Amino acid sequence: MSKYLHERRNSSIAVGSAGQVAVRDLVKRYADVVAVNGVSLDVRGGEFLALLGPSGSGKTTILMNIAGFDFPDSGRIEISGRDVTWMSPDKRDLGMVFQRYTLFPHMSVLDNIAFPLRMRKVGRAEREKRARAALQTVRLDGYGDRRPAQLSGGQQQRVALARAIVYNPQVLLMDEPLSALDKNLREEMQIEIKHLQRKLGVTVIFVTHDQTEALTMADRVAVLNLGALQQIGAPKDLYEAPATEFVAGFIGESNFWPGIATSDAAANEQLAVQLEGGEIAQACAATPLRKGTQVRLAVRPERVRLGPAAAGGVGGTVEEAIYAGSVTTLMLRTKGPILRARLSAGDETAEPRPGADLSLTWRPQDARAYPTS
Ligand SMILES: Nc1ncnc2c1ncn2[C@@H]1O[C@H](COP(=O)(O)OP(=O)(O)OP(=O)(O)O)[C@@H](O)[C@H]1O
Ligand SMILES: [Mg+2]
């Protein structure tokens, strides 16, 4: 995203708290399941935040508590600086789009879009004018008289989007809105929603379990696991510096290699790790570590550098080379686990053949050490 947009956004935050969403120490249990376990989030006005996590990690529960369709056991929800924790959904100034299109099948597209305005007692002429404008915003002018069943999946989801923005809410909540669409349409809609969000300046909280979708669309991504917030940050920060072992494995791909810290290290400090199998490798502490702590190193396949055997680093033998067009993945036998390394097409180095002995190195910052206990 351009620097200009960032600045504009930041300056609008300074003026007021419009569109800010704060989740404070949210806890939600269902019988003996802790669906959300003390999550706090600060979403800036005009920001696009993705909630990303595996199935059952608490994404929908957080969204339902923000929307007011569900209420917390403890904690607070604030929207634009107001405590809305116990307020009904219609008083929260937000729009919602769900996975299923949830359009009224017996109403025309235009009436579907105008429905929230009718609920808000907006007059007929004004309703129609605003519904037509929303229809145009989602590029469906001319479709107003159809029934939802006469539209494609992508078009229906655009109608749901138009209905959510027709009363200009400051916050838009979306729960896997694209998951019913096929890949091409989904990618098209991702870009469309992103453009629309920038144009309207609306805050978006977007639930997905698709990491590519989250990284593509969001200004920041909040990663959840088992109802707990693992990390929140810009896509690049999550990829380059995962805060937890879970994030290292969930965002992108990582090799994991167990070992023991050979010295104390502060967070982000370099240290030597004695790897399972006996070799020593340089790494970077993800959190403060004590000498002797059991750790796991996470190294991304594309950050493993290959050199001639015995050129330093750890030893590896090519077991298999898997060609996939733009990249080739090497499976390397080591004294520890099997490591994956990735070569881009057009790499200068010739592709090693199965059986070749190599030395494997990485920059210390590309091997993050996480304590295992
Ligand atoms: N109404 C409910 N009654 C009982 N348990 C529930 C209810 N809603 C959610 N849960 C449980 O709470 C946990 C979190 O569910 P939630 O729907 O928030 O997950 P999610 O991250 O949205 O998952 P998915 O990606 O599958 O949609 C799960 O273990 C789920 O089974
Ligand atoms: Mg869900």
GROMACS .gro file of N, CA, C and O and ligand atoms in nm, residues 30 33 35 53-61 176 209, ligand 1:
model
   87
   30TYR      N    1  -1.825  -2.181   2.591
   30TYR     CA    2  -1.948  -2.257   2.563
   30TYR      C    3  -1.935  -2.387   2.641
   30TYR      O    4  -1.852  -2.469   2.606
   33VAL      N    5  -1.597  -2.557   2.663
   33VAL     CA    6  -1.506  -2.509   2.558
   33VAL      C    7  -1.475  -2.361   2.580
   33VAL      O    8  -1.567  -2.280   2.594
   35ALA      N    9  -1.390  -2.077   2.389
   35ALA     CA   10  -1.383  -2.039   2.248
   35ALA      C   11  -1.289  -1.922   2.227
   35ALA      O   12  -1.215  -1.916   2.129
   53GLY      N   13  -0.689  -1.795   1.138
   53GLY     CA   14  -0.659  -1.905   1.228
   53GLY      C   15  -0.727  -2.032   1.179
   53GLY      O   16  -0.817  -2.026   1.096
   54PRO      N   17  -0.686  -2.147   1.231
   54PRO     CA   18  -0.747  -2.272   1.188
   54PRO      C   19  -0.891  -2.282   1.235
   54PRO      O   20  -0.937  -2.201   1.316
   55SER      N   21  -0.959  -2.383   1.187
   55SER     CA   22  -1.098  -2.406   1.224
   55SER      C   23  -1.109  -2.422   1.377
   55SER      O   24  -1.029  -2.492   1.438
   56GLY      N   25  -1.207  -2.353   1.436
   56GLY     CA   26  -1.227  -2.365   1.579
   56GLY      C   27  -1.140  -2.275   1.664
   56GLY      O   28  -1.140  -2.285   1.787
   57SER      N   29  -1.064  -2.183   1.601
   57SER     CA   30  -0.971  -2.099   1.678
   57SER      C   31  -1.039  -1.979   1.743
   57SER      O   32  -0.974  -1.906   1.817
   58GLY      N   33  -1.167  -1.957   1.712
   58GLY     CA   34  -1.241  -1.850   1.781
   58GLY      C   35  -1.271  -1.728   1.697
   58GLY      O   36  -1.322  -1.628   1.748
   59LYS      N   37  -1.243  -1.736   1.566
   59LYS     CA   38  -1.260  -1.619   1.478
   59LYS      C   39  -1.404  -1.570   1.474
   59LYS      O   40  -1.432  -1.452   1.496
   60THR      N   41  -1.496  -1.663   1.446
   60THR     CA   42  -1.636  -1.623   1.434
   60THR      C   43  -1.690  -1.575   1.568
   60THR      O   44  -1.766  -1.478   1.574
   61THR      N   45  -1.647  -1.639   1.676
   61THR     CA   46  -1.693  -1.598   1.809
   61THR      C   47  -1.652  -1.453   1.837
   61THR      O   48  -1.733  -1.374   1.888
  176GLU      N   49  -1.562  -1.498   0.641
  176GLU     CA   50  -1.534  -1.587   0.526
  176GLU      C   51  -1.629  -1.557   0.410
  176GLU      O   52  -1.691  -1.650   0.358
  209HIS      N   53  -0.970  -1.836   0.700
  209HIS     CA   54  -0.868  -1.933   0.741
  209HIS      C   55  -0.768  -1.954   0.628
  209HIS      O   56  -0.684  -2.043   0.634
  374LIG     N1   57  -2.283  -2.183   1.994
  374LIG     C1   58  -2.182  -2.262   2.031
  374LIG     N2   59  -2.201  -2.362   2.119
  374LIG     C2   60  -2.098  -2.441   2.159
  374LIG     N3   61  -1.973  -2.431   2.114
  374LIG     C3   62  -1.948  -2.334   2.026
  374LIG     C4   63  -2.050  -2.245   1.977
  374LIG     N4   64  -1.993  -2.158   1.890
  374LIG     C5   65  -1.862  -2.192   1.883
  374LIG     N5   66  -1.834  -2.296   1.963
  374LIG     C6   67  -1.701  -2.358   1.984
  374LIG     O1   68  -1.609  -2.254   2.010
  374LIG     C7   69  -1.486  -2.274   1.940
  374LIG     C8   70  -1.457  -2.157   1.848
  374LIG     O2   71  -1.554  -2.156   1.744
  374LIG     P1   72  -1.557  -2.048   1.628
  374LIG     O3   73  -1.681  -2.070   1.550
  374LIG     O4   74  -1.536  -1.913   1.686
  374LIG     O5   75  -1.428  -2.090   1.543
  374LIG     P2   76  -1.378  -2.037   1.400
  374LIG     O6   77  -1.237  -1.993   1.420
  374LIG     O7   78  -1.472  -1.938   1.344
  374LIG     O8   79  -1.376  -2.170   1.314
  374LIG     P3   80  -1.414  -2.197   1.157
  374LIG     O9   81  -1.290  -2.157   1.080
  374LIG    O10   82  -1.437  -2.343   1.153
  374LIG    O11   83  -1.533  -2.114   1.123
  374LIG     C9   84  -1.502  -2.409   1.869
  374LIG    O12   85  -1.444  -2.506   1.949
  374LIG    C10   86  -1.650  -2.425   1.858
  374LIG    O13   87  -1.684  -2.561   1.855
   0.00000   0.00000   0.00000
